[in-house]
Short mmCIF file of C-alpha atoms and ligand atoms in Angstrom, two decimals:
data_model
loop_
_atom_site.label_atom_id
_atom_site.label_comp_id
_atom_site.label_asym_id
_atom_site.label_seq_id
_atom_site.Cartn_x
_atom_site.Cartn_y
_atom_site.Cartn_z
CA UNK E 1170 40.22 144.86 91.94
CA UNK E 1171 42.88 142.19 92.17
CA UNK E 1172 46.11 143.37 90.19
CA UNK E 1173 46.82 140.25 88.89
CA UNK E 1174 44.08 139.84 87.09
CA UNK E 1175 43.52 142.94 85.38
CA UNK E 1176 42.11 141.81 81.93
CA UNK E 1177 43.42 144.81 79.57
CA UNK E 1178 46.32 145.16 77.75
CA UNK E 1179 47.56 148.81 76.97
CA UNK E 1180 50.67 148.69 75.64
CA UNK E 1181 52.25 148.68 71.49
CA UNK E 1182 51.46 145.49 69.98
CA UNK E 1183 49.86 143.73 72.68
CA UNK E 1184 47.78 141.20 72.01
CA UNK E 1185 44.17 142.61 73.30
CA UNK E 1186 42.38 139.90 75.31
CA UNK E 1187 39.17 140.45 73.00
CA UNK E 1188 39.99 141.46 69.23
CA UNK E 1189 36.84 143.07 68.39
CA UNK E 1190 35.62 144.61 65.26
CA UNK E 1191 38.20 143.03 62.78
CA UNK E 1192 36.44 140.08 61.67
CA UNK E 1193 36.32 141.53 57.54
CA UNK E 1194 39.82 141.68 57.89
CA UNK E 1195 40.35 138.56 59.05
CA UNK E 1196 37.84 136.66 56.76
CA UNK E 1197 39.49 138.39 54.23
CA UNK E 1198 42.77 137.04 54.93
CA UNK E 1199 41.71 133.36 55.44
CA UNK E 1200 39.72 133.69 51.53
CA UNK E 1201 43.68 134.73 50.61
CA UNK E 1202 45.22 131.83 52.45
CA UNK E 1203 42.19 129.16 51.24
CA UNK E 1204 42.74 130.33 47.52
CA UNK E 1205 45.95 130.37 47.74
CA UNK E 1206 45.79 126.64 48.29
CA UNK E 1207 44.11 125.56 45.90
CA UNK E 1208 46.50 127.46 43.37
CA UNK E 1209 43.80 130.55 42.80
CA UNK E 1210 45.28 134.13 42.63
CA UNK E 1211 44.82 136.13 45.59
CA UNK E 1212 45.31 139.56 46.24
CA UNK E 1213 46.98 140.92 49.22
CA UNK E 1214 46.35 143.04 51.69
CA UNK E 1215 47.43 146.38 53.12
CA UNK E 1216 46.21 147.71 56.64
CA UNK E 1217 45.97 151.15 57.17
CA UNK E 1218 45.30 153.73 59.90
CA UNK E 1219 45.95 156.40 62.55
CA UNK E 1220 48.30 155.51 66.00
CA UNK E 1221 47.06 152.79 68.24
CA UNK E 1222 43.89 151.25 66.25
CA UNK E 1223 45.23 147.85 66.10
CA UNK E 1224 47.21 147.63 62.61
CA UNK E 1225 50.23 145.80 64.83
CA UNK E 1226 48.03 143.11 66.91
CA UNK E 1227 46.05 142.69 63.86
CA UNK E 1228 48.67 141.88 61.62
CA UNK E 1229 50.18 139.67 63.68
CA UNK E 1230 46.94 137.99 63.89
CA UNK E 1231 46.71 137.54 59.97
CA UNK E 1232 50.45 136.08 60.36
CA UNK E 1233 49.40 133.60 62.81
CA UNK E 1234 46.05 132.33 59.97
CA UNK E 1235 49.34 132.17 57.81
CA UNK E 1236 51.37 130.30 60.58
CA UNK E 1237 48.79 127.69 60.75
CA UNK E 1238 48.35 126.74 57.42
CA UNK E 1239 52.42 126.22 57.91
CA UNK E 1240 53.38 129.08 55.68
CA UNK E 1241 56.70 130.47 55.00
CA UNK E 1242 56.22 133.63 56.99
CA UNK E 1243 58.42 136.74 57.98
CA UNK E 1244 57.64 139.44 60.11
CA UNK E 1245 59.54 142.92 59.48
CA UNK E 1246 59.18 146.54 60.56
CA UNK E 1247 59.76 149.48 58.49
CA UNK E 1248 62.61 152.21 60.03
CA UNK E 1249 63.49 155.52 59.26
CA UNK E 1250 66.86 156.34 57.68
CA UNK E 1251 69.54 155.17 55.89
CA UNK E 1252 70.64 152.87 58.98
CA UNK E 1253 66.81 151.61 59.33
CA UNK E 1254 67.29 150.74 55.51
CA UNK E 1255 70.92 148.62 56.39
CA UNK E 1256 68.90 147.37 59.50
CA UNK E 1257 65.55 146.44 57.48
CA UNK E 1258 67.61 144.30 54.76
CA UNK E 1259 69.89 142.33 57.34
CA UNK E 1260 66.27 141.76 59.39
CA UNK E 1261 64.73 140.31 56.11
CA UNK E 1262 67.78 137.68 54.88
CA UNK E 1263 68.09 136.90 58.86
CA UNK E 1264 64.33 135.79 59.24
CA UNK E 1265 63.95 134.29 56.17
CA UNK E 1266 66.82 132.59 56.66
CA UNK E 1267 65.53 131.11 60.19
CA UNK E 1268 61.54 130.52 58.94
CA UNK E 1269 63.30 128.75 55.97
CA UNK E 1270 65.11 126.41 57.95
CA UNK E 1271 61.28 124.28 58.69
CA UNK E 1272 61.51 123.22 55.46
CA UNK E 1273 65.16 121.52 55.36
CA UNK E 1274 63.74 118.66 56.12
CA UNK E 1275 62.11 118.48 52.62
CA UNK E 1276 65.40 118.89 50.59
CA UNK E 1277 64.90 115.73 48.95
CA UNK E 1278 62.76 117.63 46.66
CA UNK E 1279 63.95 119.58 43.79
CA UNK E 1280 61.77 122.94 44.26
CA UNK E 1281 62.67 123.24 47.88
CA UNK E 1282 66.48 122.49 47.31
CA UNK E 1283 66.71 125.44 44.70
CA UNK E 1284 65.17 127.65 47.22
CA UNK E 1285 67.17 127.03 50.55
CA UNK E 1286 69.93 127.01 47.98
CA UNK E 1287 68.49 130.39 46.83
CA UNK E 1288 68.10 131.92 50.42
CA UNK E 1289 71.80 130.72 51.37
CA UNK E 1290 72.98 132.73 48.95
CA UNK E 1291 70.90 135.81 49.18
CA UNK E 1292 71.35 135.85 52.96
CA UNK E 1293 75.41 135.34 52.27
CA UNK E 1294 74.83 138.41 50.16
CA UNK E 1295 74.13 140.30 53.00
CA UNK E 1296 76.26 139.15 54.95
CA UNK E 1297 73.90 136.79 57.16
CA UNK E 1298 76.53 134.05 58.00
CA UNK E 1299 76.24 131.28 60.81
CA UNK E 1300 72.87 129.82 60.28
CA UNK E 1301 73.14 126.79 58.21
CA UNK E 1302 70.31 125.71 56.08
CA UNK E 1303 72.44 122.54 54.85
CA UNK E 1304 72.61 123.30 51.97
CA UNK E 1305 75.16 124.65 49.00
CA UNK E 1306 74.75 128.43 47.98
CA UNK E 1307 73.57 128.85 44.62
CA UNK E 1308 76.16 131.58 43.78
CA UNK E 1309 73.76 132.52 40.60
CA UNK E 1310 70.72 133.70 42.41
CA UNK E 1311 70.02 136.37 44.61
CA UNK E 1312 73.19 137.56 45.15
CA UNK E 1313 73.50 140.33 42.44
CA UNK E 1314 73.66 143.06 44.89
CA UNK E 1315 70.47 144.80 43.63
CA UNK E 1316 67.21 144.11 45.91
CA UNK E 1317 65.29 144.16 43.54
CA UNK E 1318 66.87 141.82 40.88
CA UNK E 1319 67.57 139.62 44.38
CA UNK E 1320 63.88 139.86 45.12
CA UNK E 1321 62.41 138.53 41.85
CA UNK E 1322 64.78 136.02 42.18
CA UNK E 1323 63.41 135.02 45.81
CA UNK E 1324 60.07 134.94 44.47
CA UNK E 1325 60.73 132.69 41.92
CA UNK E 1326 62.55 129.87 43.96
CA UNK E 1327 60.68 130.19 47.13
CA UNK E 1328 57.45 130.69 45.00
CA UNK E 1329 57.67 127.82 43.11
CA UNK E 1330 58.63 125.62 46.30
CA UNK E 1331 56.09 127.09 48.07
CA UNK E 1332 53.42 125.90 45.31
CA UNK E 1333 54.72 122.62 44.99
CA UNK E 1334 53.94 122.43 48.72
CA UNK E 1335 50.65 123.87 48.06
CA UNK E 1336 51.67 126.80 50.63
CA UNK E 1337 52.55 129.90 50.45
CA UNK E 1338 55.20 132.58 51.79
CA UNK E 1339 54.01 135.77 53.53
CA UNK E 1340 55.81 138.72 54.15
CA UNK E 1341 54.34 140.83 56.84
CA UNK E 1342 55.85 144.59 57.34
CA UNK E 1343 54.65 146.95 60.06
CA UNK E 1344 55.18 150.16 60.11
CA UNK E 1345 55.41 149.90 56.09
CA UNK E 1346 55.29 153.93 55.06
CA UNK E 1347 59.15 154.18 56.61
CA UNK E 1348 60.92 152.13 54.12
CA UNK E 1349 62.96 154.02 52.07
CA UNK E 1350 61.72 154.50 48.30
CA UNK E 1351 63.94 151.64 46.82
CA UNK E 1352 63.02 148.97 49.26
CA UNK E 1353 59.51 149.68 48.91
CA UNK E 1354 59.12 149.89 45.29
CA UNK E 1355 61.13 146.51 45.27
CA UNK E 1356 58.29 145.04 47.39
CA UNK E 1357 55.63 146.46 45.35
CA UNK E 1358 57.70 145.37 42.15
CA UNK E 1359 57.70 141.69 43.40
CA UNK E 1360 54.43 141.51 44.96
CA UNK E 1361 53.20 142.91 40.75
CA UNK E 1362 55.96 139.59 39.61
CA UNK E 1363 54.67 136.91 41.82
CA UNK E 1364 51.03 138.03 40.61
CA UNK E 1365 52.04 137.28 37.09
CA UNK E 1366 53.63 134.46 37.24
CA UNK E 1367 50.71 133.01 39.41
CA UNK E 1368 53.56 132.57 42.72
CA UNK E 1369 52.35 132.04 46.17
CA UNK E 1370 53.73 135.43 47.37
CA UNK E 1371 51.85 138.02 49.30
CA UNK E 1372 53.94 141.03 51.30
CA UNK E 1373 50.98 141.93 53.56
CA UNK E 1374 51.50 145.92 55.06
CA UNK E 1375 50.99 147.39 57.73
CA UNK E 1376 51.07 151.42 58.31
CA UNK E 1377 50.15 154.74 58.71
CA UNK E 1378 47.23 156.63 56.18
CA UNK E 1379 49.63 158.15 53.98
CA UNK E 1380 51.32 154.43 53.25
CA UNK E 1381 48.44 154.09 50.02
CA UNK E 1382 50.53 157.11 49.13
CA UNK E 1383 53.53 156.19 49.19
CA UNK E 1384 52.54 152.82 47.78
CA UNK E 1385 51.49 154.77 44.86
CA UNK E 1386 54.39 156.65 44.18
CA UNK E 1387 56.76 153.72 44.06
CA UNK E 1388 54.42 152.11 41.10
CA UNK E 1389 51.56 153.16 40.05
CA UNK E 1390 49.99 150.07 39.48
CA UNK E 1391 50.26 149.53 43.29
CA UNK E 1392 46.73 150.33 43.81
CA UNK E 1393 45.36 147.39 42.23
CA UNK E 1394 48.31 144.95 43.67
CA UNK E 1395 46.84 144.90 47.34
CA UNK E 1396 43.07 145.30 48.67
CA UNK E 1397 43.42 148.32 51.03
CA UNK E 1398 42.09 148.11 54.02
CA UNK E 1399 41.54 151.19 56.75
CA UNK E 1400 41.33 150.10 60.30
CA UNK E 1401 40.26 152.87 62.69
CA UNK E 1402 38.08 153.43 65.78
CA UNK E 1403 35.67 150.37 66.32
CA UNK E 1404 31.73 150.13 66.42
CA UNK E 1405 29.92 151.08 69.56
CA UNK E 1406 29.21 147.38 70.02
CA UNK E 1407 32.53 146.26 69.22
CA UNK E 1408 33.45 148.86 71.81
CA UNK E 1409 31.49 147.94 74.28
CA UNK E 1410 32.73 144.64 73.90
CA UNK E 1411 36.19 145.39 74.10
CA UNK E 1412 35.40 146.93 77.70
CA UNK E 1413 32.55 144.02 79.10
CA UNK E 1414 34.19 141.01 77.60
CA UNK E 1415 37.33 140.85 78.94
CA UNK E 1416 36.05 142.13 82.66
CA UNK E 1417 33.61 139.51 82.49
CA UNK E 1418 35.66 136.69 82.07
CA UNK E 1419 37.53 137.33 85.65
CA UNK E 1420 33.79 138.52 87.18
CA UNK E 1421 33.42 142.34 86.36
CA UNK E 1422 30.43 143.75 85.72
CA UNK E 1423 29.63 147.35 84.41
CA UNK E 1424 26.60 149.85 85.34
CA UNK E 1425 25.41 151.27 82.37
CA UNK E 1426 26.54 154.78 83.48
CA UNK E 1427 30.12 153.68 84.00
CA UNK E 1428 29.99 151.85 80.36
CA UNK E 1429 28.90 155.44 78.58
CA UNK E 1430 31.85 156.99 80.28
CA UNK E 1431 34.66 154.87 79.32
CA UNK E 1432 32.86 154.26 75.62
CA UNK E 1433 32.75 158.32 75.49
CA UNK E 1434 36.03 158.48 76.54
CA UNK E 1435 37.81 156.42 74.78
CA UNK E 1436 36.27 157.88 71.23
CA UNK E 1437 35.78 154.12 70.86
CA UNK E 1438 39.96 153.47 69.73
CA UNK E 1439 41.27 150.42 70.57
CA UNK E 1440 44.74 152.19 72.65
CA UNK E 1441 42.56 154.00 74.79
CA UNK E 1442 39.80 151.22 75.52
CA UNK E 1443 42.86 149.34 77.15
CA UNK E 1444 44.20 151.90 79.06
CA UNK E 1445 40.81 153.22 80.53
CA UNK E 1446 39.71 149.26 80.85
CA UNK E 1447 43.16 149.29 82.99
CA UNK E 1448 42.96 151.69 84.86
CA UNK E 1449 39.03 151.30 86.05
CA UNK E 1450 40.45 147.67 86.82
CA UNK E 1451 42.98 149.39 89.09
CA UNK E 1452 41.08 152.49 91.00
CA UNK E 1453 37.62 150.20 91.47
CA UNK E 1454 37.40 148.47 94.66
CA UNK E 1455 34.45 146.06 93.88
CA UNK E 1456 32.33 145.09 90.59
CA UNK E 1457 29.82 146.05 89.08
CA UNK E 1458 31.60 149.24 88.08
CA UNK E 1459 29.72 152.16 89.20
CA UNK E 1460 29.69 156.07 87.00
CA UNK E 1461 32.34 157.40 89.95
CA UNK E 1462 34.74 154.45 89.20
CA UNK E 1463 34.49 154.99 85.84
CA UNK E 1464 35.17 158.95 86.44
CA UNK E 1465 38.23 158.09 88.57
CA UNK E 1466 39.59 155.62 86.05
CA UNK E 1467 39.26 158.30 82.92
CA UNK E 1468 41.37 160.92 85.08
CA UNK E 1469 44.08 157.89 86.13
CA UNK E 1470 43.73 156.64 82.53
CA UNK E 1471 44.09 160.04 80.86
CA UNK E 1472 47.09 160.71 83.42
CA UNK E 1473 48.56 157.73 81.88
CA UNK E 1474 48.32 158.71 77.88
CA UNK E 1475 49.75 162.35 79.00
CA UNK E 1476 52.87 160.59 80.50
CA UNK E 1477 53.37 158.06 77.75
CA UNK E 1478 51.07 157.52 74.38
CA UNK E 1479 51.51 161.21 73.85
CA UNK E 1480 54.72 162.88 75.14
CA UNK E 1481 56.27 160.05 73.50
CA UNK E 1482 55.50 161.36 69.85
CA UNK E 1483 55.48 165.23 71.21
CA UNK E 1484 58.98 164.53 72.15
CA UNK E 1485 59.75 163.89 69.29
CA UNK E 1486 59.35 166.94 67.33
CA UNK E 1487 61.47 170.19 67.42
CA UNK E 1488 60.35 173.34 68.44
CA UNK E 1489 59.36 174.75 65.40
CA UNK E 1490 57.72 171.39 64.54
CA UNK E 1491 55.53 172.00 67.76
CA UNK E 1492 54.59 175.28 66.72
CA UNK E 1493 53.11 173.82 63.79
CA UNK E 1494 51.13 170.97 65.55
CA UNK E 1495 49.69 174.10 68.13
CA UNK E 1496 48.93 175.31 65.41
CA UNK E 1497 47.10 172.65 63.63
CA UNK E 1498 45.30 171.51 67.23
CA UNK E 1499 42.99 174.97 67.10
CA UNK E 1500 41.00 172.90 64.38
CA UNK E 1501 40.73 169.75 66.80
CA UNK E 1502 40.58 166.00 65.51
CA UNK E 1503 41.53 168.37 61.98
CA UNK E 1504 42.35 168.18 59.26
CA UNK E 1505 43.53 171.37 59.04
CA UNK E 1506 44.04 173.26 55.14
CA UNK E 1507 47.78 174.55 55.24
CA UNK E 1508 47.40 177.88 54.00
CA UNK E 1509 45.14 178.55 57.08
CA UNK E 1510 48.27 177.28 59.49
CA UNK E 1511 50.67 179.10 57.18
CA UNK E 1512 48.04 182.19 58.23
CA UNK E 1513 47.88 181.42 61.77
CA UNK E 1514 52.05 181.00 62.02
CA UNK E 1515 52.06 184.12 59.57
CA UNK E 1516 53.89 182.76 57.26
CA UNK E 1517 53.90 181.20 53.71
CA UNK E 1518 52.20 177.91 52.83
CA UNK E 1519 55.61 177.27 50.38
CA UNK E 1520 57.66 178.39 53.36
CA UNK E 1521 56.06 175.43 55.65
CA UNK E 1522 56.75 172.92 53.19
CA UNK E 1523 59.69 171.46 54.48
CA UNK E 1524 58.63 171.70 57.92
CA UNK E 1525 55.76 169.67 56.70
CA UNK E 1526 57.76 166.79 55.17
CA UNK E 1527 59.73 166.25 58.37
CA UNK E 1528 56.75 166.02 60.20
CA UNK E 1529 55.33 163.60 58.21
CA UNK E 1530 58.46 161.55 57.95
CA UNK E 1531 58.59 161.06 61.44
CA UNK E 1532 54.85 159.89 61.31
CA UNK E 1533 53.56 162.51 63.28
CA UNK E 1534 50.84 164.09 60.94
CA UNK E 1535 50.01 162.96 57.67
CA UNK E 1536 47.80 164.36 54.29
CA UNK E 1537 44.51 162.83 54.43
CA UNK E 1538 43.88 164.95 50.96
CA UNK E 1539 46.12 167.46 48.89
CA UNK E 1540 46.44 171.16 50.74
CA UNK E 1541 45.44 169.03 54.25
CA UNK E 1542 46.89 167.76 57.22
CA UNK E 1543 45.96 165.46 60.06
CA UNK E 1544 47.26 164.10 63.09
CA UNK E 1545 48.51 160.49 63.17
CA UNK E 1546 47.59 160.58 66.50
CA UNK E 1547 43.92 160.31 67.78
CA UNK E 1548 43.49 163.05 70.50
CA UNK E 1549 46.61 164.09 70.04
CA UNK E 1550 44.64 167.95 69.85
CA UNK E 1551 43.11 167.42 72.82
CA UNK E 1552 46.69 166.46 74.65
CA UNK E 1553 48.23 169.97 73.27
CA UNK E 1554 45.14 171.58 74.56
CA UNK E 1555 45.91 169.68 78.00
CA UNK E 1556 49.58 170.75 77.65
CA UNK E 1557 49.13 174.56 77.05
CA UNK E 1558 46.71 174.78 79.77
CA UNK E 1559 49.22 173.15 82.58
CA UNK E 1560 51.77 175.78 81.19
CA UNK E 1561 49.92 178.96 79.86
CA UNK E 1562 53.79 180.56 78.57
CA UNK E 1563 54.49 178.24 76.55
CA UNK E 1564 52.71 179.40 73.34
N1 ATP I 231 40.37 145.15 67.88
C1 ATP I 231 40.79 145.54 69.08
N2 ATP I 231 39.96 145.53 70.14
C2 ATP I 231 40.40 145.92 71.34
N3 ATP I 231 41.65 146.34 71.60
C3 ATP I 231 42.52 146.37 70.59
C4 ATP I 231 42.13 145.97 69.28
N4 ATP I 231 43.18 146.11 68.46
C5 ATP I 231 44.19 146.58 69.24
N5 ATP I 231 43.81 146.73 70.51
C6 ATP I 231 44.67 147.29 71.59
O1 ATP I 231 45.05 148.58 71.17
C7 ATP I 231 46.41 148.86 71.51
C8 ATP I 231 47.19 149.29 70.28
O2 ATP I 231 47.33 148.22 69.36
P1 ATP I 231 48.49 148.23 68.26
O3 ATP I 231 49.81 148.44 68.89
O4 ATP I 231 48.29 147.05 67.41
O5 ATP I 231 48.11 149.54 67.43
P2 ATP I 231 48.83 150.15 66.14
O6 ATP I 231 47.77 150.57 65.21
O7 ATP I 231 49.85 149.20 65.65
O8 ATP I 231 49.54 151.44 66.74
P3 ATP I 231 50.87 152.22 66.21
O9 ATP I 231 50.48 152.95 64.98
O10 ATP I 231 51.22 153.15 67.32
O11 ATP I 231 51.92 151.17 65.98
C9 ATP I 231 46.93 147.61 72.23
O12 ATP I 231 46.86 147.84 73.60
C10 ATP I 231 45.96 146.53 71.80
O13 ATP I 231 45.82 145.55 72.80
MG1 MG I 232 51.87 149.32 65.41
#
């Protein structure tokens, strides 16, 4: 079919040309947005799930609701490490600093004046210099040095100018379970503040399955800040959809036979829908699709995720740390109970433990319950499968 107009999208964080299956999540959001407008608490949201379901697109979906209501939104991602923690804060004072800047127009009124003063300041703090908000620093707030005193602070000033407005400020972060303890427990702590004190403030999340977790750990009252929502694989008709809709659009039509084997597949996740939807778009020569195109384009498609989706998290392990995932991929999709991969690796559950935590810090598997452990990565079994076949010495 004609390159050009191949309808899929593959690829982290791209937009898919049909969001299917997300509607909840998105009605959900709106209700936030709608009460939050007419000054009625809302409670925010938090958007779980494994690799490549949609958590990214989706949230930046939910940002755009927030965009159009003319919202003071941010958009951050979580890193690793102390230098993703440096990295996180100067991305936070930097953008809110910038989506602040809309509303220098409206200095005139006192709310919105103590805020931009507010965010000079805090971004100053951080040493964000060079984008002018016109405004004096207000050398009293947010700049104590402590995110979390800075924070509350924030959420006061741009909280109350925010409600004056009738708006609110969002603060969207992807990839949410690799901020460091203190910068997440000084979201939680201000998302629990602006709640009280009735503010317009909602940090929305995005992140892996053990992110509730983690949530949890920082403050235990955590679980009733945010309405938790898992996104995963999608319904057979979203599914189908996600194939048929886009194809149609440019003139493709599917046999029935060639639908099954993409929707089989693809296990019905949203990563691999695009990249099998891609690749039937590239090896078919004429529509409707027939059950050999769709063969040809799960071989090219599956080529594909072995050369990128995968290796690129299977790179990223150590040795050891790949001895541990073999060993967790003879129980497929999982999870797999650790005492039974301590067995298998013979050694000691306590002995793994650390091996564990490194694994799950680099988001590769996660607990889905205490004394389990899961891939982050759907099919990411099958792949090692795949891989020790090609090269049978490689344990
Ligand atoms: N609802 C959906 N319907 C169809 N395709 C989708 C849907 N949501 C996402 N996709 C597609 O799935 C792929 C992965 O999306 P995205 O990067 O948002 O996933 P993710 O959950 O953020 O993954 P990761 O955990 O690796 O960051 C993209 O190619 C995107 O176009
Ligand atoms: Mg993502």
């Amino acid at each position: 079919m004609e390159a050009a107009l191949n309808p899929y999208s593959p690829g982290s964080g791209l937009q898919p040309p049909f969001l299917a299956g997300r509607e909840g999540e998105i009605e959900a959001f709106d209700l936030v947005v709608a009460r939050t407008e007419l000054s009625r608490p809302a409670r925010s949201m938090v958007l779980t799930g494994l690799r490549g379901v949609g958590k990214t697109v989706l949230l930046n979906r939910l940002r755009g609701i927030a965009e159009n209501h003319n919202w003071l939104t941010i958009r951050l991602e979580g890193r690793p490490g102390k230098a993703g923690t440096q990295e996180f804060r100067k991305d936070f004072a930097r953008e809110l600093q910038i989506a602040s800047r809309r509303f220098s127009a409206l200095k005139g009124k006192e709310p919105v004046l103590q805020f931009l003063r507010t965010v000079s300041s805090f971004s100053a703090g951080i040493g964000i210099t060079g984008i002018s908000l016109g405004v004096e620093r207000d050398p009293m707030r947010g700049a104590s040095g402590s995110l979390d005193i800075d924070l509350r602070d924030l959420v006061d000033d741009v909280g109350a100018a925010m409600r004056s407005l009738r708006k609110g400020v969002a603060v969207f972060i992807d990839e949410m379970q690799d901020l460091d303890d203190e910068t997440l427990s000084a979201f939680v702590t201000a998302q629990h503040y602006a709640g009280q004190r009735e503010l317009p403030f909602f940090v929305v999340g995005a992140g892996l399955p053990n992110l509730p977790g983690r949530l949890a750990e920082a403050r235990s009252y955590a679980e009733r800040l945010f309405q938790y929502r898992p996104i995963g694989k999608l319904a057979r008709n979203d599914a189908e959809e996600s194939f048929t809709v886009p194809a149609g659009r440019v003139g493709g039509k599917f046999e029935p036979s060639a639908l099954e084997r993409l929707l089989k597949a693809s296990g019905h996740y949203p990563y691999f829908i695009q990249e099998f939807g891609s690749a039937l778009w590239e090896v078919a020569i004429d529509t409707p699709f027939t059950g050999e195109d769709a063969e040809a384009a799960v071989a090219a498609g599956l080529r594909r995720l072995d050369a990128g989706f995968f290796p690129s998290r299977w790179d990223r392990a150590t040795p050891r740390e790949r001895d541990y995932m073999n060993a967790m991929a003879k129980d497929g999709e999982g999870p797999s109970g650790t005492g039974e991969i301590a067995d298998r690796l013979a050694r000691k559950a306590t002995s793994l433990g650390k091996l564990r935590a490194e694994l799950v810090a680099k988001g590769l598997i996660y607990s889905p319950e205490y004394g389990q452990v899961a891939f982050t990565v759907p099919g990411m079994a099958d792949f090692i499968e795949r891989q020790n076949l090609e090269l049978p010495n490689s344990g």
